[in-house]
Coordinates of C-alpha atoms in Angstrom, one line a residue:
M1 CA 99.4 117.3 -129.0
I2 CA 99.1 120.7 -130.6
P3 CA 100.1 123.5 -127.4
Q4 CA 97.7 126.0 -125.4
G5 CA 96.8 128.8 -126.8
P6 CA 94.5 131.2 -129.4
Y7 CA 94.4 129.5 -133.1
L8 CA 93.1 130.5 -136.2
I9 CA 91.0 127.3 -138.5
S10 CA 91.2 127.6 -141.8
P11 CA 87.9 126.1 -143.8
T12 CA 90.3 123.4 -144.7
G13 CA 90.7 122.6 -141.4
D14 CA 94.4 124.4 -141.4
L15 CA 95.8 125.9 -137.8
Y16 CA 97.7 128.8 -137.4
Q17 CA 98.9 130.7 -134.4
P18 CA 97.8 134.6 -134.7
Y19 CA 100.5 136.6 -133.8
R20 CA 99.3 140.4 -132.3
L21 CA 100.6 143.5 -133.3
Y22 CA 102.4 146.2 -131.0
A23 CA 102.8 149.8 -132.2
D24 CA 106.1 151.1 -131.7
T25 CA 104.9 153.4 -129.8
E26 CA 108.6 154.6 -128.5
G27 CA 109.9 154.2 -131.6
A28 CA 112.8 151.7 -130.7
F29 CA 113.0 149.6 -132.9
T30 CA 114.3 150.0 -136.9
Q31 CA 112.3 146.7 -137.7
P32 CA 109.6 144.7 -136.7
L33 CA 111.0 140.5 -137.8
G34 CA 108.9 137.7 -139.4
P35 CA 107.9 134.6 -137.4
F36 CA 111.5 132.6 -138.4
D37 CA 110.9 130.8 -141.6
A38 CA 112.3 126.9 -140.9
S39 CA 112.7 126.4 -144.5
T40 CA 115.3 128.6 -145.6
G41 CA 117.3 129.1 -141.9
A42 CA 116.3 132.8 -142.4
Y43 CA 113.8 135.3 -140.5
T44 CA 112.2 139.1 -143.1
A45 CA 111.7 141.9 -141.9
L46 CA 107.8 142.3 -141.6
P47 CA 105.9 144.7 -143.3
A48 CA 103.5 146.3 -140.3
T49 CA 101.7 149.0 -139.5
V50 CA 99.0 149.3 -136.8
P51 CA 97.1 153.1 -135.9
G52 CA 99.6 155.6 -134.8
I53 CA 102.3 158.5 -136.3
A54 CA 105.3 156.2 -137.9
A55 CA 104.7 153.7 -135.8
P56 CA 105.7 149.8 -137.5
G57 CA 103.7 146.6 -136.2
I58 CA 105.8 144.3 -133.4
A59 CA 104.2 141.4 -134.4
V60 CA 103.9 138.9 -130.9
P61 CA 103.3 135.3 -130.0
S62 CA 101.1 134.3 -127.0
R63 CA 103.3 132.9 -124.8
L64 CA 100.9 130.0 -124.3
Y65 CA 102.8 127.9 -127.2
Y66 CA 106.3 128.1 -125.0
A67 CA 107.3 125.7 -122.0
K68 CA 110.5 126.5 -121.4
T69 CA 112.8 123.1 -121.1
A70 CA 116.6 122.4 -120.5
S71 CA 117.2 122.6 -123.8
Q72 CA 115.4 125.8 -124.3
P73 CA 115.7 127.2 -121.0
L74 CA 114.2 131.0 -123.1
A75 CA 111.1 129.4 -124.9
G76 CA 109.1 131.9 -125.5
V77 CA 110.6 134.6 -124.4
R78 CA 110.2 137.8 -127.1
T79 CA 113.7 139.6 -127.6
G80 CA 114.8 142.4 -129.5
I81 CA 117.9 142.6 -130.9
K82 CA 120.1 146.1 -130.9
D83 CA 120.7 146.7 -135.0
I84 CA 124.7 145.7 -135.3
Y85 CA 124.3 141.9 -134.8
D86 CA 123.7 140.4 -138.3
I87 CA 120.4 138.3 -138.7
A88 CA 120.4 136.0 -141.9
G89 CA 117.6 137.0 -144.2
V90 CA 117.3 140.5 -142.5
Q91 CA 119.3 143.9 -143.6
T92 CA 121.6 145.0 -141.3
S93 CA 121.4 149.3 -141.1
D94 CA 124.5 150.4 -137.7
G95 CA 122.5 152.9 -137.3
N96 CA 123.7 154.3 -141.1
R97 CA 120.8 154.4 -144.3
A98 CA 123.1 154.7 -146.2
F99 CA 124.3 151.2 -144.7
Y100 CA 121.0 149.9 -144.8
E101 CA 120.2 150.5 -148.0
L102 CA 124.1 149.8 -149.3
Y103 CA 124.5 145.9 -148.3
P104 CA 122.0 142.7 -149.0
P105 CA 119.7 140.9 -146.4
R106 CA 123.0 138.4 -144.4
N107 CA 123.4 135.4 -144.6
A108 CA 124.9 134.6 -141.5
T109 CA 123.5 135.4 -138.6
A110 CA 125.5 137.0 -135.5
L111 CA 126.8 134.4 -132.2
P112 CA 125.1 135.8 -129.5
V113 CA 121.6 135.8 -132.0
Q114 CA 121.8 133.0 -133.1
R115 CA 123.0 131.2 -129.6
L116 CA 119.4 133.1 -127.6
I117 CA 117.8 131.8 -130.8
D118 CA 118.8 127.2 -130.4
A119 CA 117.7 128.3 -126.5
G120 CA 113.9 129.0 -128.4
A121 CA 113.8 133.2 -127.9
I122 CA 111.3 134.1 -130.1
L123 CA 112.7 137.2 -131.9
V124 CA 110.5 140.0 -133.0
G125 CA 112.4 143.3 -134.3
K126 CA 116.1 144.8 -134.4
M127 CA 116.6 147.2 -132.5
K128 CA 117.9 151.2 -133.1
T129 CA 121.9 152.2 -132.6
S130 CA 123.1 155.0 -132.2
Q131 CA 125.3 155.6 -135.6
F132 CA 127.9 153.1 -135.8
A133 CA 127.6 152.3 -131.9
N134 CA 129.2 156.0 -130.5
G135 CA 127.4 157.9 -128.4
E136 CA 124.8 160.3 -129.5
V137 CA 122.7 162.6 -127.8
A138 CA 118.7 163.3 -129.1
T139 CA 118.3 166.0 -130.9
A140 CA 121.5 167.4 -131.6
D141 CA 122.8 163.8 -132.7
W142 CA 120.4 162.1 -134.5
V143 CA 120.4 163.0 -137.6
D144 CA 119.9 159.3 -140.2
Y145 CA 117.1 158.5 -137.5
H146 CA 115.5 159.1 -134.3
E147 CA 116.6 158.5 -131.4
P148 CA 113.5 156.2 -129.5
F149 CA 112.1 157.9 -126.3
N150 CA 113.2 157.2 -122.9
P151 CA 109.4 156.7 -120.8
R152 CA 110.8 157.7 -117.5
G153 CA 109.7 160.8 -116.1
D154 CA 108.0 163.1 -118.3
G155 CA 108.8 161.1 -121.1
Y156 CA 111.2 163.5 -123.1
Q157 CA 114.6 163.0 -121.5
D158 CA 118.2 161.3 -124.0
T159 CA 117.7 157.7 -123.5
S160 CA 121.3 157.7 -123.2
S161 CA 123.6 155.5 -126.2
S162 CA 124.7 153.4 -128.2
S163 CA 121.8 150.7 -127.4
S164 CA 118.8 152.9 -127.6
G165 CA 116.5 151.0 -128.4
P166 CA 116.9 147.8 -126.6
G167 CA 117.0 150.5 -123.7
S168 CA 114.2 152.3 -124.4
G169 CA 112.0 149.3 -125.4
I170 CA 112.8 147.3 -122.6
G171 CA 111.7 149.8 -120.5
S172 CA 108.6 151.2 -123.0
Y173 CA 107.1 147.8 -123.3
P174 CA 105.5 144.9 -120.7
W175 CA 105.3 142.1 -124.0
L176 CA 108.8 142.2 -124.6
D177 CA 110.7 140.4 -122.5
L178 CA 114.4 140.9 -122.8
T179 CA 116.4 143.0 -125.4
L180 CA 120.6 142.3 -126.6
G181 CA 122.5 145.2 -126.6
S182 CA 126.1 146.2 -126.4
D183 CA 128.9 147.6 -124.3
T184 CA 132.3 149.1 -124.8
G185 CA 132.2 152.9 -123.0
G186 CA 128.9 152.7 -121.3
S187 CA 126.7 151.5 -124.4
I188 CA 124.5 149.7 -122.4
R189 CA 125.1 150.7 -118.6
G190 CA 124.0 153.8 -120.0
P191 CA 120.9 152.7 -121.3
S192 CA 120.1 151.0 -118.6
Q193 CA 120.7 153.6 -115.8
V194 CA 118.5 156.3 -117.7
Q195 CA 115.6 153.8 -118.3
G196 CA 115.7 152.2 -115.0
V197 CA 116.1 148.7 -116.5
Y198 CA 118.2 145.9 -115.3
G199 CA 122.0 145.9 -117.5
N200 CA 125.1 144.6 -117.3
R201 CA 128.5 145.2 -119.3
P202 CA 130.2 141.2 -119.1
S203 CA 133.9 140.6 -118.6
H204 CA 135.6 141.1 -122.5
G205 CA 135.1 137.9 -124.4
L206 CA 133.0 135.9 -123.2
V207 CA 131.1 135.5 -126.3
Q208 CA 132.6 135.9 -129.5
L209 CA 131.2 138.4 -131.8
T210 CA 130.9 137.2 -135.2
N211 CA 129.3 139.2 -137.8
T212 CA 128.4 141.8 -135.9
M213 CA 129.4 145.9 -135.9
P214 CA 132.7 146.4 -134.0
L215 CA 133.9 150.3 -132.5
A216 CA 136.5 148.5 -130.7
P217 CA 137.2 144.6 -130.6
E218 CA 139.6 145.2 -127.6
L219 CA 136.7 146.9 -125.9
D220 CA 133.4 145.6 -127.0
T221 CA 130.7 143.3 -125.0
A222 CA 127.3 141.9 -125.5
G223 CA 125.1 141.9 -122.4
F224 CA 121.2 142.4 -121.8
L225 CA 118.5 144.3 -121.0
V226 CA 115.9 143.5 -118.9
R227 CA 113.3 144.3 -116.1
D228 CA 113.8 141.2 -114.5
P229 CA 116.4 139.9 -113.1
S230 CA 115.6 135.7 -113.7
I231 CA 115.7 135.9 -117.6
W232 CA 119.0 138.1 -117.2
T233 CA 121.1 134.8 -115.7
A234 CA 119.1 132.3 -118.6
A235 CA 120.0 134.0 -121.2
A236 CA 123.9 134.6 -119.9
K237 CA 123.8 131.1 -119.1
V238 CA 122.8 130.6 -122.6
M239 CA 125.4 132.9 -124.5
Y240 CA 128.0 133.0 -122.2
E241 CA 128.0 128.9 -121.9
D242 CA 130.4 128.1 -119.7
A243 CA 132.4 131.1 -119.8
L244 CA 129.7 132.2 -117.2
T245 CA 130.3 131.0 -113.1
F246 CA 128.5 131.4 -111.2
F247 CA 129.9 131.2 -107.1
P248 CA 128.6 130.4 -103.5
Q249 CA 129.3 133.6 -101.5
F250 CA 129.1 137.3 -102.1
P251 CA 133.2 138.7 -101.9
P252 CA 134.1 140.2 -98.8
K253 CA 134.8 144.3 -99.1
L254 CA 132.6 146.3 -100.6
Q255 CA 133.7 150.1 -101.9
T256 CA 132.2 152.5 -103.3
I257 CA 132.5 155.1 -106.4
G258 CA 131.8 158.5 -106.1
F259 CA 129.1 158.0 -103.9
P260 CA 127.5 160.7 -101.4
F261 CA 128.7 161.0 -98.3
P262 CA 125.9 160.2 -95.3
G263 CA 124.8 164.2 -94.6
A264 CA 127.0 165.3 -97.2
V265 CA 124.8 169.0 -98.1
A266 CA 123.2 168.8 -101.8
S267 CA 123.4 171.4 -104.0
D268 CA 120.1 171.0 -105.3
S269 CA 117.2 169.9 -104.4
T270 CA 117.2 167.1 -107.5
E271 CA 120.8 165.5 -106.0
A272 CA 119.6 165.5 -103.4
Q273 CA 116.4 163.0 -103.9
A274 CA 119.2 160.7 -106.2
N275 CA 121.5 160.9 -103.1
A276 CA 119.5 159.6 -101.1
I277 CA 118.2 157.1 -102.9
L278 CA 121.9 156.0 -103.2
L279 CA 122.5 156.2 -99.8
A280 CA 119.2 154.1 -98.6
F281 CA 120.8 151.3 -101.2
L282 CA 123.8 151.5 -100.0
A283 CA 122.7 150.9 -96.1
K284 CA 120.1 147.6 -97.4
L285 CA 123.0 146.6 -99.5
E286 CA 125.4 146.9 -96.2
A287 CA 122.8 145.2 -93.8
F288 CA 121.9 142.5 -96.4
L289 CA 126.2 141.2 -97.1
N290 CA 126.4 142.2 -93.3
L291 CA 129.6 144.5 -94.5
R292 CA 130.4 147.9 -94.4
S293 CA 131.6 149.9 -97.0
S294 CA 134.5 152.1 -97.8
P295 CA 135.4 155.2 -100.5
L296 CA 137.9 152.9 -103.2
N297 CA 139.9 156.1 -104.5
Y298 CA 141.6 154.1 -107.2
T299 CA 143.2 156.9 -108.8
A300 CA 145.5 156.8 -105.3
L301 CA 145.7 153.7 -105.7
W302 CA 147.3 154.0 -109.2
N303 CA 150.2 156.7 -107.8
Q304 CA 151.0 154.3 -104.6
V305 CA 152.1 151.4 -106.8
K306 CA 152.7 152.0 -110.2
P307 CA 156.5 151.8 -111.8
D308 CA 158.7 155.2 -112.2
P309 CA 158.0 155.4 -115.8
L310 CA 154.4 155.0 -115.3
P311 CA 152.2 158.9 -115.1
P312 CA 149.1 159.4 -113.8
L313 CA 146.1 157.6 -115.2
S314 CA 145.0 160.8 -115.9
I315 CA 148.0 161.2 -118.7
L316 CA 148.3 157.2 -118.7
L317 CA 144.4 157.1 -120.2
N318 CA 143.9 161.1 -121.6
R319 CA 143.5 159.7 -125.6
T320 CA 143.5 155.7 -125.4
Y321 CA 139.3 155.0 -125.3
P322 CA 139.1 158.3 -128.0
T323 CA 141.9 156.7 -130.1
L324 CA 140.9 152.9 -129.5
I325 CA 137.2 153.0 -130.6
S326 CA 138.5 155.9 -133.7
K327 CA 141.0 153.5 -134.8
E328 CA 139.9 150.8 -134.9
Q329 CA 136.1 151.8 -136.5
T330 CA 137.5 153.7 -139.2
K331 CA 139.7 150.2 -140.2
N332 CA 137.5 147.7 -139.6
V333 CA 134.8 149.5 -141.0
R334 CA 134.3 152.5 -142.5
Y335 CA 137.4 151.6 -145.0
Q336 CA 135.4 149.0 -146.7
F337 CA 132.4 151.2 -146.0
Y338 CA 132.9 154.2 -147.7
A339 CA 134.7 151.6 -150.9
D340 CA 131.5 149.9 -151.4
Y341 CA 129.8 152.6 -151.7
A342 CA 131.5 155.1 -153.6
A343 CA 132.1 152.2 -156.8
I344 CA 128.3 152.4 -157.3
H345 CA 127.7 155.8 -156.3
N346 CA 130.3 158.0 -158.8
G347 CA 133.0 158.5 -156.4
R348 CA 130.1 160.3 -153.3
L349 CA 130.8 159.4 -150.6
P350 CA 127.1 158.7 -147.9
F351 CA 126.8 160.8 -145.5
I352 CA 127.4 160.3 -141.4
D353 CA 125.9 161.4 -138.1
P354 CA 128.0 164.4 -136.4
V355 CA 129.8 162.0 -133.9
P356 CA 130.8 159.5 -135.7
R357 CA 132.1 161.6 -138.8
V358 CA 133.9 164.2 -135.6
R359 CA 135.6 161.0 -134.4
W360 CA 136.8 159.0 -137.6
A361 CA 138.9 162.3 -138.3
F362 CA 140.4 162.0 -135.3
G363 CA 141.4 159.2 -135.4
D364 CA 142.8 160.3 -139.0
S365 CA 144.4 162.3 -136.9
L366 CA 146.6 160.2 -135.7
P367 CA 149.5 158.8 -136.9
A368 CA 149.1 154.9 -137.0
S369 CA 151.9 154.6 -134.1
E370 CA 149.1 155.2 -131.5
L371 CA 146.4 152.4 -131.7
N372 CA 149.2 150.0 -130.3
V373 CA 150.2 153.1 -128.3
A374 CA 146.8 152.8 -126.8
I375 CA 145.7 149.2 -126.4
N376 CA 149.4 149.0 -124.4
N377 CA 147.7 151.4 -122.2
K378 CA 144.4 149.8 -121.5
T379 CA 146.6 146.4 -120.8
I380 CA 148.7 147.9 -118.7
F381 CA 146.1 149.7 -117.0
Q382 CA 143.7 146.4 -117.3
N383 CA 146.2 144.6 -114.8
F384 CA 146.5 147.1 -112.2
W385 CA 142.6 147.0 -111.9
E386 CA 142.6 143.2 -111.9
S387 CA 145.9 142.8 -109.6
Y388 CA 145.5 145.9 -107.1
V389 CA 141.3 147.1 -107.1
L390 CA 139.5 143.6 -108.3
P391 CA 141.6 140.4 -107.9
V392 CA 139.9 138.5 -110.3
G393 CA 138.3 134.9 -107.9
R394 CA 139.9 131.3 -108.9
N395 CA 138.1 128.2 -110.1
D396 CA 138.6 127.2 -106.1
T397 CA 137.6 130.4 -104.1
A398 CA 134.5 131.1 -102.3
Y399 CA 133.8 134.4 -104.8
C400 CA 134.4 136.0 -107.8
S401 CA 136.1 138.7 -107.1
D402 CA 138.2 140.6 -104.4
S403 CA 135.6 142.4 -103.9
L404 CA 131.9 144.3 -104.6
I405 CA 132.7 147.6 -106.3
L406 CA 129.4 150.0 -106.9
Y407 CA 130.2 153.8 -108.6
S408 CA 127.7 155.3 -109.5
S409 CA 127.5 158.5 -112.4
G410 CA 126.0 161.0 -110.5
V411 CA 122.8 163.3 -111.1
N412 CA 123.2 164.1 -115.0
I413 CA 119.0 164.8 -116.1
L414 CA 119.3 165.3 -119.4
Y415 CA 116.6 166.5 -122.0
R416 CA 116.0 165.6 -125.9
N417 CA 115.5 169.3 -127.1
K418 CA 119.0 170.4 -126.1
Y419 CA 121.4 170.8 -128.3
R420 CA 125.5 170.6 -127.5
E421 CA 126.8 173.9 -126.3

């Protein structure tokens, strides 16, 4: 039976499904993808352009061709993939031009991506990442590739990073349904916040990140950016499988971090508007849950319960994150990349954007033993958080954890024409 949808018919009677080309006007994609080739088990980059300045054409099939089923819950869901995940038949850039040119098309697909494909998702393109998934700011840091545009406000605010392309694309294009990003230290949460979409950093270890560029394996996670939370739910069930648990009740407590206090006077009108939005949302959530929120001071809690030899959190965690990402990425990415590039370029090294170059240099300045110190400090903090702040629910409980925690990063409007000071 032929599915519904538009078709083209050849003089010999063959039917073809046409794809519509949409312009990537916000610069969210690194490369469009052609349809999956079942004979080779791979995708290919699509060399298509449409009218517009530096606007590649993203080929999108009609949704009428697809019907969701129990085995194909993502059938027809148009999906963009952050360009740190390998896709068989396509080159990976990791946000670096030299890396893209050095290595051939991949022969295997990252597990998170493969699970989406198996569930019927339609991959339409790979999407921009800040270089090697390090946090970069538009204009000041993006050198190899131009940062995508943020559709919110006047269109010239920073997209945040490192899942910049997935955030920009899902916030800009109604023809795109789902994007796959990654989050190590905020790389989904930041872009989803400033683009006004749903985004999550899942619990660590819900899906193996095979054939995926690492930043710090101890912290790396795969997650989604969407406009429709029902699509998030369907995609999460597919990608995380049995590691994702749903509970029948909400937690019995509601706590906040960084939220304004009612009646507090803001320092400027922008902050006042943002505070009003946060407090209105909090009031609605309190009414929905029939709970009263309370502020959480986890640094004070740490000081109350920590063993005597341990320092305050500001000291314990002072350089834990930068040590983890710099030491792990130099070991897992840079060493081999530099060696492979130098081998065919007479010993020369590739160009690297300022942020990863500075971070890698920081890692080089530390003794090898500092990585184990950072891993230990991270584990200590994780155990504290899961024991005292957010006790993890068990399978025999009605809710996932002891509390819901809302945190705000405050008002930080960053324009793309600002340089670092």
